[in-house]
Short mmCIF file of C-alpha atoms and ligand atoms in Angstrom, two decimals:
data_model
loop_
_atom_site.label_atom_id
_atom_site.label_comp_id
_atom_site.label_asym_id
_atom_site.label_seq_id
_atom_site.Cartn_x
_atom_site.Cartn_y
_atom_site.Cartn_z
CA UNK A 1 155.26 168.31 162.40
CA UNK A 2 155.58 165.64 160.16
CA UNK A 3 154.31 161.83 161.65
CA UNK A 4 157.22 159.39 161.43
CA UNK A 5 156.06 157.17 158.57
CA UNK A 6 155.95 160.80 156.70
CA UNK A 7 159.14 160.89 156.75
CA UNK A 8 159.97 156.97 155.91
CA UNK A 9 157.94 157.55 152.94
CA UNK A 10 159.77 160.39 151.45
CA UNK A 11 162.82 158.86 152.32
CA UNK A 12 162.35 155.34 150.50
CA UNK A 13 161.13 157.47 147.70
CA UNK A 14 164.39 159.70 147.58
CA UNK A 15 166.63 156.32 148.15
CA UNK A 16 164.62 154.73 145.32
CA UNK A 17 165.29 158.12 142.83
CA UNK A 18 168.58 158.11 143.99
CA UNK A 19 169.64 154.16 143.92
CA UNK A 20 167.94 153.89 140.34
CA UNK A 21 170.25 157.15 139.13
CA UNK A 22 173.47 155.18 140.27
CA UNK A 23 171.84 151.51 139.17
CA UNK A 24 169.80 151.88 136.33
CA UNK A 25 169.59 148.32 136.06
CA UNK A 26 167.64 148.86 139.09
CA UNK A 27 165.06 150.52 137.80
CA UNK A 28 164.71 148.33 134.85
CA UNK A 29 164.28 145.45 137.78
CA UNK A 30 161.28 147.48 139.84
CA UNK A 31 159.54 147.30 135.67
CA UNK A 32 159.89 144.10 135.23
CA UNK A 33 158.38 143.25 138.58
CA UNK A 34 155.66 146.31 138.56
CA UNK A 35 155.05 144.49 134.57
CA UNK A 36 154.84 141.42 136.37
CA UNK A 37 152.65 142.37 139.72
CA UNK A 38 149.72 144.06 136.83
CA UNK A 39 149.63 140.22 135.48
CA UNK A 40 148.81 138.07 138.45
CA UNK A 41 147.35 141.01 140.21
CA UNK A 42 145.26 140.58 136.06
CA UNK A 43 144.50 137.02 136.45
CA UNK A 44 143.94 136.27 139.79
CA UNK A 45 141.45 138.63 141.02
CA UNK A 46 140.45 136.97 144.56
CA UNK A 47 144.14 137.51 145.28
CA UNK A 48 143.33 140.69 144.60
CA UNK A 49 140.70 141.13 145.95
CA UNK A 50 142.19 140.01 149.74
CA UNK A 51 144.92 142.72 149.44
CA UNK A 52 143.30 144.99 149.44
CA UNK A 53 140.91 144.34 151.87
CA UNK A 54 144.10 144.43 154.43
CA UNK A 55 145.03 148.00 153.01
CA UNK A 56 147.96 145.79 151.33
CA UNK A 57 147.48 146.39 147.57
CA UNK A 58 148.16 149.99 148.49
CA UNK A 59 151.18 149.39 149.22
CA UNK A 60 153.13 146.22 147.54
CA UNK A 61 154.23 149.68 144.41
CA UNK A 62 156.20 151.22 147.52
CA UNK A 63 157.56 148.73 149.16
CA UNK A 64 160.42 148.23 148.93
CA UNK A 65 163.96 146.18 151.72
CA UNK A 66 167.32 148.02 151.11
CA UNK A 67 171.06 146.91 152.55
CA UNK A 68 173.88 148.13 154.33
CA UNK A 69 176.85 147.25 156.29
CA UNK A 70 178.23 149.36 159.16
CA UNK A 71 182.45 149.34 160.24
CA UNK A 72 182.44 150.36 163.95
CA UNK A 73 179.28 150.30 166.76
CA UNK A 74 179.45 153.98 166.98
CA UNK A 75 177.99 154.03 163.87
CA UNK A 76 175.44 151.84 164.43
CA UNK A 77 173.95 153.11 167.52
CA UNK A 78 173.41 156.31 165.54
CA UNK A 79 172.60 154.43 162.62
CA UNK A 80 170.01 153.23 164.90
CA UNK A 81 168.80 156.93 166.32
CA UNK A 82 168.73 157.96 162.39
CA UNK A 83 166.09 155.67 161.68
CA UNK A 84 163.95 155.43 164.59
CA UNK A 85 163.25 159.80 162.87
CA UNK A 86 161.42 157.38 160.46
CA UNK A 87 159.77 155.37 162.84
CA UNK A 88 162.09 152.11 162.06
CA UNK A 89 163.41 149.69 165.43
CA UNK A 90 166.19 146.44 165.43
CA UNK A 91 163.68 143.86 165.00
CA UNK A 92 165.50 140.22 164.57
CA UNK A 93 169.58 139.25 165.65
CA UNK A 94 170.88 137.41 162.68
CA UNK A 95 174.46 136.08 162.85
CA UNK A 96 175.88 135.33 159.45
CA UNK A 97 179.32 134.48 161.18
CA UNK A 98 177.91 130.25 160.24
CA UNK A 99 178.12 131.10 156.96
CA UNK A 100 181.85 131.95 156.78
CA UNK A 101 180.58 136.09 157.05
CA UNK A 102 182.37 138.47 159.25
CA UNK A 103 179.03 140.25 160.10
CA UNK A 104 175.84 140.18 162.68
CA UNK A 105 173.03 142.43 162.19
CA UNK A 106 169.23 143.22 162.26
CA UNK A 107 166.40 145.23 160.13
CA UNK A 108 165.05 148.71 161.03
CA UNK A 109 161.06 147.88 160.44
CA UNK A 110 158.20 150.27 161.61
CA UNK A 111 156.21 147.87 163.63
CA UNK A 112 153.08 148.38 163.85
CA UNK A 113 149.94 147.25 161.67
CA UNK A 114 148.73 151.09 160.79
CA UNK A 115 152.89 151.65 159.49
CA UNK A 116 153.36 149.15 158.11
CA UNK A 117 150.70 149.67 156.17
CA UNK A 118 151.45 153.38 154.79
CA UNK A 119 154.89 152.09 153.78
CA UNK A 120 157.08 148.88 155.37
CA UNK A 121 160.15 150.16 154.54
CA UNK A 122 162.99 148.04 155.64
CA UNK A 123 166.86 147.90 155.50
CA UNK A 124 168.42 144.86 156.29
CA UNK A 125 171.82 146.53 158.66
CA UNK A 126 174.93 144.89 159.56
CA UNK A 127 177.85 145.36 161.76
CA UNK A 128 181.20 144.17 160.33
CA UNK A 129 183.01 141.78 162.66
CA UNK A 130 186.32 142.53 163.13
CA UNK A 131 187.34 140.35 165.93
CA UNK A 132 187.17 138.15 163.56
CA UNK A 133 190.12 139.03 161.90
CA UNK A 134 192.50 136.43 162.47
CA UNK A 135 195.58 138.97 161.85
CA UNK A 136 196.06 141.54 164.69
CA UNK A 137 198.52 144.24 161.97
CA UNK A 138 195.49 144.31 159.50
CA UNK A 139 192.76 144.48 162.46
CA UNK A 140 194.23 147.82 163.95
CA UNK A 141 194.69 149.02 161.04
CA UNK A 142 191.22 148.33 159.65
CA UNK A 143 190.05 150.11 163.01
CA UNK A 144 192.01 152.78 162.16
CA UNK A 145 190.72 153.00 158.91
CA UNK A 146 187.49 153.27 160.05
CA UNK A 147 188.18 155.29 163.43
CA UNK A 148 188.99 158.40 161.38
CA UNK A 149 185.69 157.97 158.96
CA UNK A 150 182.34 160.04 159.25
CA UNK A 151 179.48 158.40 157.07
CA UNK A 152 176.80 161.65 159.37
CA UNK A 153 176.64 164.30 157.67
CA UNK A 154 176.79 167.62 160.57
CA UNK A 155 173.06 168.34 159.48
CA UNK A 156 171.80 164.62 159.60
CA UNK A 157 173.41 164.88 162.83
CA UNK A 158 171.72 167.79 164.13
CA UNK A 159 168.23 167.28 162.69
CA UNK A 160 168.73 164.05 164.93
CA UNK A 161 168.66 165.26 167.85
CA UNK A 162 166.62 168.04 167.40
CA UNK A 163 164.07 165.55 166.79
CA UNK A 164 164.76 162.83 169.78
CA UNK A 165 163.75 166.75 172.12
CA UNK A 166 161.90 167.81 170.04
CA UNK A 167 159.80 164.53 169.06
CA UNK A 168 158.90 165.74 165.89
CA UNK A 169 160.00 167.47 162.82
CA UNK A 170 157.94 170.54 160.90
CA UNK A 171 157.90 170.21 157.07
CA UNK A 172 160.83 171.86 155.58
CA UNK A 173 163.12 170.13 158.30
CA UNK A 174 161.77 167.07 157.34
CA UNK A 175 163.11 167.55 154.13
CA UNK A 176 165.78 168.60 154.84
CA UNK A 177 166.47 165.53 157.30
CA UNK A 178 166.25 162.72 154.15
CA UNK A 179 168.07 165.27 152.16
CA UNK A 180 171.07 164.89 154.54
CA UNK A 181 169.81 161.53 155.74
CA UNK A 182 170.35 160.36 152.15
CA UNK A 183 174.02 161.06 151.67
CA UNK A 184 174.78 158.71 154.89
CA UNK A 185 174.20 155.98 151.38
CA UNK A 186 175.43 157.53 148.61
CA UNK A 187 177.90 155.84 146.63
CA UNK A 188 181.79 157.93 145.91
CA UNK A 189 183.91 156.40 144.02
CA UNK A 190 187.04 157.23 145.83
CA UNK A 191 188.23 154.81 147.99
CA UNK A 192 189.67 156.14 151.46
CA UNK A 193 192.69 153.95 151.11
CA UNK A 194 195.51 152.87 148.98
CA UNK A 195 195.20 149.92 146.47
CA UNK A 196 197.68 147.67 148.40
CA UNK A 197 195.76 147.76 151.33
CA UNK A 198 192.66 147.45 149.33
CA UNK A 199 193.92 144.29 148.13
CA UNK A 200 195.04 143.30 151.94
CA UNK A 201 191.97 143.96 153.28
CA UNK A 202 190.46 142.22 150.53
CA UNK A 203 192.41 139.07 150.58
CA UNK A 204 191.26 138.42 154.58
CA UNK A 205 187.86 139.15 152.98
CA UNK A 206 185.80 140.74 149.96
CA UNK A 207 183.48 141.99 153.09
CA UNK A 208 186.37 143.85 154.65
CA UNK A 209 187.39 145.77 151.91
CA UNK A 210 183.30 146.30 151.09
CA UNK A 211 182.30 148.28 153.75
CA UNK A 212 186.24 149.58 155.52
CA UNK A 213 187.47 151.44 151.94
CA UNK A 214 184.51 154.23 151.78
CA UNK A 215 183.16 156.76 152.92
CA UNK A 216 179.94 155.72 153.89
CA UNK A 217 177.66 152.61 153.78
CA UNK A 218 176.64 153.10 150.41
CA UNK A 219 173.31 151.13 150.32
CA UNK A 220 173.61 147.83 148.43
CA UNK A 221 170.82 147.56 147.26
CA UNK A 222 167.09 147.94 147.16
CA UNK A 223 164.63 145.46 146.63
CA UNK A 224 161.46 145.53 145.27
CA UNK A 225 158.31 143.66 146.05
CA UNK A 226 156.55 140.78 143.58
CA UNK A 227 153.69 138.76 143.64
CA UNK A 228 155.58 136.35 141.48
CA UNK A 229 159.00 135.63 142.39
CA UNK A 230 159.43 132.32 140.07
CA UNK A 231 158.01 134.09 137.29
CA UNK A 232 159.71 137.35 137.89
CA UNK A 233 162.94 135.11 138.02
CA UNK A 234 162.39 133.45 134.43
CA UNK A 235 161.94 136.78 132.65
CA UNK A 236 165.45 138.56 134.15
CA UNK A 237 167.89 138.01 131.42
CA UNK A 238 165.36 139.08 128.86
CA UNK A 239 165.29 143.15 130.82
CA UNK A 240 169.56 142.08 130.21
CA UNK A 241 170.06 140.77 134.18
CA UNK A 242 171.68 137.19 135.19
CA UNK A 243 169.86 136.06 137.93
CA UNK A 244 171.10 133.92 140.64
CA UNK A 245 170.85 130.54 139.93
CA UNK A 246 168.42 129.42 142.90
CA UNK A 247 165.64 130.67 144.81
CA UNK A 248 166.26 131.39 148.47
CA UNK A 249 163.91 130.34 150.99
CA UNK A 250 161.25 128.18 150.72
CA UNK A 251 160.01 126.42 147.26
CA UNK A 252 157.01 127.50 145.66
CA UNK A 253 153.45 127.03 148.14
CA UNK A 254 149.67 126.94 147.60
CA UNK A 255 149.91 129.34 150.31
CA UNK A 256 152.93 131.00 150.69
CA UNK A 257 155.25 131.41 153.54
CA UNK A 258 157.89 133.15 155.02
CA UNK A 259 160.14 134.85 151.90
CA UNK A 260 161.72 133.74 148.88
CA UNK A 261 164.80 136.18 147.54
CA UNK A 262 166.82 136.26 144.60
CA UNK A 263 169.23 138.16 142.76
CA UNK A 264 171.24 139.68 139.42
CA UNK A 265 174.91 139.47 140.22
CA UNK A 266 176.57 142.29 141.81
CA UNK A 267 178.25 145.11 139.21
CA UNK A 268 182.07 145.50 138.20
CA UNK A 269 182.20 149.05 138.87
CA UNK A 270 185.09 151.59 138.48
CA UNK A 271 186.83 153.24 141.74
CA UNK A 272 190.02 156.02 142.51
CA UNK A 273 192.50 154.33 145.87
CA UNK A 274 193.89 157.11 147.28
CA UNK A 275 197.73 157.88 145.52
CA UNK A 276 200.45 157.47 147.63
CA UNK A 277 202.92 159.74 147.49
CA UNK A 278 200.77 159.95 143.43
CA UNK A 279 198.55 160.54 141.57
CA UNK A 280 195.50 157.94 142.79
CA UNK A 281 195.34 153.90 140.35
CA UNK A 282 192.24 153.46 139.29
CA UNK A 283 190.36 150.10 140.14
CA UNK A 284 187.57 147.95 139.72
CA UNK A 285 184.47 147.02 143.46
CA UNK A 286 181.94 144.84 142.83
CA UNK A 287 179.60 145.40 145.64
CA UNK A 288 175.80 146.73 144.67
CA UNK A 289 173.39 144.21 143.47
CA UNK A 290 169.52 143.89 142.56
CA UNK A 291 166.93 141.93 144.64
CA UNK A 292 163.61 140.51 144.50
CA UNK A 293 161.62 139.54 147.07
CA UNK A 294 157.74 137.66 147.52
CA UNK A 295 156.39 137.41 150.98
CA UNK A 296 153.60 134.54 152.77
CA UNK A 297 152.81 134.18 156.01
CA UNK A 298 154.39 134.40 159.39
CA UNK A 299 155.59 131.06 161.04
CA UNK A 300 155.14 130.56 164.61
CA UNK A 301 158.31 129.16 165.88
CA UNK A 302 156.50 125.68 165.65
CA UNK A 303 156.21 126.12 161.88
CA UNK A 304 160.14 127.93 161.67
CA UNK A 305 160.78 125.33 163.50
CA UNK A 306 159.77 123.13 161.15
CA UNK A 307 160.92 125.64 158.27
CA UNK A 308 164.53 125.13 159.44
CA UNK A 309 164.42 121.10 159.65
CA UNK A 310 162.64 120.86 155.94
CA UNK A 311 165.52 123.18 154.26
CA UNK A 312 168.36 121.16 156.00
CA UNK A 313 167.14 118.27 155.08
CA UNK A 314 166.90 119.84 151.46
CA UNK A 315 170.35 121.42 152.00
CA UNK A 316 172.36 118.43 153.33
CA UNK A 317 170.51 115.69 153.14
CA UNK A 318 169.31 115.03 149.77
CA UNK A 319 171.01 113.04 146.80
CA UNK A 320 173.09 114.94 145.26
CA UNK A 321 172.40 114.26 141.37
CA UNK A 322 168.67 115.55 142.20
CA UNK A 323 168.48 119.05 141.80
CA UNK A 324 168.26 121.13 144.52
CA UNK A 325 164.99 122.79 143.54
CA UNK A 326 163.47 119.23 143.57
CA UNK A 327 164.97 118.22 146.87
CA UNK A 328 163.17 121.28 148.47
CA UNK A 329 159.75 120.46 146.80
CA UNK A 330 159.67 117.22 147.99
CA UNK A 331 161.16 118.16 151.50
CA UNK A 332 158.44 120.96 151.65
CA UNK A 333 155.67 117.74 150.97
CA UNK A 334 155.55 117.69 154.85
CA UNK A 335 154.99 121.04 155.36
CA UNK A 336 151.38 121.80 155.82
CA UNK A 337 149.41 123.70 152.31
CA UNK A 338 146.05 124.99 153.49
CA UNK A 339 146.01 128.07 155.51
CA UNK A 340 143.12 126.03 157.54
CA UNK A 341 145.87 123.20 158.41
CA UNK A 342 148.49 125.74 158.69
CA UNK A 343 146.34 127.70 161.90
CA UNK A 344 145.07 124.16 163.23
CA UNK A 345 148.45 123.11 163.40
CA UNK A 346 149.46 126.40 164.73
CA UNK A 347 152.46 126.82 162.52
CA UNK A 348 151.30 129.95 161.30
CA UNK A 349 149.83 133.38 162.23
CA UNK A 350 146.89 135.14 161.49
CA UNK A 351 144.64 138.60 161.53
CA UNK A 352 140.84 137.80 162.57
CA UNK A 353 138.64 140.45 161.67
CA UNK A 354 134.83 140.03 161.95
CA UNK A 355 133.40 139.15 158.32
CA UNK A 356 130.28 141.77 158.57
CA UNK A 357 128.00 143.00 161.62
CA UNK A 358 129.43 142.66 165.08
CA UNK A 359 126.44 139.98 165.77
CA UNK A 360 126.83 136.20 167.30
CA UNK A 361 124.89 132.67 165.56
CA UNK A 362 122.06 131.32 168.06
CA UNK A 363 124.66 128.95 170.91
CA UNK A 364 127.97 130.99 170.28
CA UNK A 365 129.13 133.42 172.98
CA UNK A 366 131.75 136.28 172.91
CA UNK A 367 134.32 133.96 173.94
CA UNK A 368 133.72 130.72 171.96
CA UNK A 369 137.54 129.26 170.25
CA UNK A 370 137.95 131.48 167.24
CA UNK A 371 138.36 128.43 165.55
CA UNK A 372 135.11 127.95 165.59
CA UNK A 373 134.00 131.65 164.72
CA UNK A 374 135.74 131.39 161.62
CA UNK A 375 133.85 128.34 160.24
CA UNK A 376 130.86 129.75 160.93
CA UNK A 377 131.29 132.34 159.17
CA UNK A 378 131.62 134.83 161.84
CA UNK A 379 135.33 135.52 161.64
CA UNK A 380 137.42 135.50 158.60
CA UNK A 381 141.34 134.37 159.29
CA UNK A 382 143.87 136.30 157.31
CA UNK A 383 147.25 135.00 156.34
CA UNK A 384 149.57 137.98 158.55
CA UNK A 385 152.57 138.84 155.94
CA UNK A 386 156.46 137.72 157.15
CA UNK A 387 158.54 141.15 157.66
CA UNK A 388 161.37 139.66 158.11
CA UNK A 389 164.71 137.91 157.15
CA UNK A 390 166.22 134.32 156.86
CA UNK A 391 169.25 134.56 157.90
CA UNK A 392 170.36 131.43 155.58
CA UNK A 393 169.03 132.91 152.96
CA UNK A 394 170.51 136.02 153.73
CA UNK A 395 173.88 134.36 153.09
CA UNK A 396 173.05 132.68 150.41
CA UNK A 397 172.31 136.56 148.91
CA UNK A 398 175.13 137.83 150.58
CA UNK A 399 177.24 135.19 148.63
CA UNK A 400 175.69 135.20 145.26
CA UNK A 401 177.54 138.85 146.15
CA UNK A 402 181.28 138.23 146.99
CA UNK A 403 181.98 136.65 143.48
CA UNK A 404 181.33 132.94 144.24
CA UNK A 405 182.83 131.16 147.41
CA UNK A 406 183.53 133.90 149.98
CA UNK A 407 182.95 132.12 152.49
CA UNK A 408 186.07 131.72 154.99
CA UNK A 409 185.84 129.32 157.85
CA UNK A 410 184.77 131.44 161.60
CA UNK A 411 185.60 129.50 164.70
CA UNK A 412 182.87 131.38 166.32
CA UNK A 413 178.97 131.19 167.07
CA UNK A 414 176.72 134.53 167.36
CA UNK A 415 177.22 137.75 169.68
CA UNK A 416 174.13 138.79 170.14
CA UNK A 417 174.93 140.68 173.65
CA UNK A 418 177.99 142.55 172.12
CA UNK A 419 175.91 143.19 168.89
CA UNK A 420 172.85 144.23 171.26
CA UNK A 421 175.95 146.60 173.38
CA UNK A 422 176.44 148.19 169.93
CA UNK A 423 173.32 149.07 169.68
CA UNK A 424 173.31 150.89 172.46
CA UNK A 425 169.34 149.31 172.36
CA UNK A 426 168.35 145.40 172.26
CA UNK A 427 166.08 144.01 169.16
CA UNK A 428 163.20 143.44 169.63
CA UNK A 429 161.36 139.03 169.52
CA UNK A 430 159.58 139.13 165.50
CA UNK A 431 157.63 136.28 167.39
CA UNK A 432 156.33 138.17 169.70
CA UNK A 433 155.34 141.13 167.21
CA UNK A 434 153.23 138.64 164.74
CA UNK A 435 151.64 137.06 168.07
CA UNK A 436 150.59 140.60 169.09
CA UNK A 437 149.44 141.58 166.24
CA UNK A 438 146.80 138.44 166.21
CA UNK A 439 146.50 138.55 169.94
CA UNK A 440 144.69 141.66 169.52
CA UNK A 441 142.84 141.21 166.15
CA UNK A 442 141.19 137.86 168.27
CA UNK A 443 140.90 140.68 171.22
CA UNK A 444 138.89 143.27 169.30
CA UNK A 445 136.36 140.55 167.18
CA UNK A 446 135.27 139.49 171.27
CA UNK A 447 135.25 143.37 172.75
CA UNK A 448 132.39 144.45 169.87
CA UNK A 449 131.24 140.67 170.25
CA UNK A 450 130.06 141.50 173.92
CA UNK A 451 128.78 145.75 172.85
CA UNK A 452 126.43 144.02 171.03
CA UNK A 453 125.55 141.56 173.64
CA UNK A 454 125.13 144.42 175.95
CA UNK A 455 123.14 146.05 173.71
C1 LIG B 1 172.95 141.68 152.49
C2 LIG B 1 172.57 140.77 152.20
C3 LIG B 1 170.59 140.44 152.96
C4 LIG B 1 168.84 139.81 151.81
O1 LIG B 1 167.41 140.65 151.79
O2 LIG B 1 168.70 138.81 153.06
C5 LIG B 1 169.47 140.50 152.80
C6 LIG B 1 173.60 142.69 152.06
O3 LIG B 1 174.66 141.80 151.17
O4 LIG B 1 174.44 142.92 153.09
O5 LIG B 1 169.51 141.88 151.75
NI1 LIG B 2 168.34 141.71 150.85
#
């Protein structure tokens, strides 16, 4: 039997190869990121040593996230089963309707630290909210079109069933699974609708046309992870890419927090509409783009609340004649920027490890506060990487790839319960996962110290 981590690794590689063929600029982007990362590691041996010690260096070159947009509850529920084969489970709920985008989303990803270390491949997965289409006739038409399509191959459905029954897949079946699953994410230049239908859906919202008018949920970007997003952004034009104006997320920091992202604009691609009693008509569609990301430490709810408040301040209150980047820098001066302060004020999650042998200095007990052990040099604290996404940033990424504007005004709020019903499961709480990792590392240390005390 092939383990979930191995199937995920094979799938992520196959997806990356496919996307490189479909969108050559993605290949250029991975080269740019590889070059920037090599330079950062060369110039910052301390960072390199730390990444090596925590197993993060090995995953850096393969690390990617992608995104898809689904049309129906049934598609989402089956997608959950498909990702489960690869050890990817839904984490977090993201409501994009507040930003004028008619979807809500989750991220399918591995959750335990061994799996994350092997390959942290994640897919930001959105479900179209047809309930937000105001026009009843148009909504019914979109529903009809979506109900008729089959985005999964019979082969992949059979293999998912087999995996669920037997709890694993043999080597050959695993390869077959990867091949069959990949079909769902492939680009099809033939639309399933006429030009007129496409136009009507597109006018309701560009995203609706992207989800409804095609055979399946083409992967719309794959994102490599960079160690210096400012450098990568600055170099994008020399690789022939037009970068988005602002980097989403927090500003550059000595101790990177959460997630910073930027993208190049979606490509205009030729498509072929279904003919209505005549030959198909040529058209074009913009959906697929490239993105890069830099990941920092995961924040506690307290840290996240501070982040949200400062981000809001930079976006809304700052004097508008000051460039956004500067307003952001200014606002975030209030966010502590040393690891000691982030730990001391419980703003971020850390993983704790014994610095050396499991021995305690005189006067220490295995139950001493972990912070005292860090100060005494018995224990080292390492930031836990943020593995998730940010709704405001995601909205910015969506918007910049919907050809400007794209912000309808939806008078609705989040519908987490509705999303979970469609999914057929609850989404996991990301903070509980980070807290679990942190607490387990502390328990392990105390156990190890007690073990030596007894011996
Ligand atoms: C997803 C956009 C969000 C991210 O990295 O925040 C996203 C989409 O455009 O479908 O990928
Ligand atoms: Ni993305």
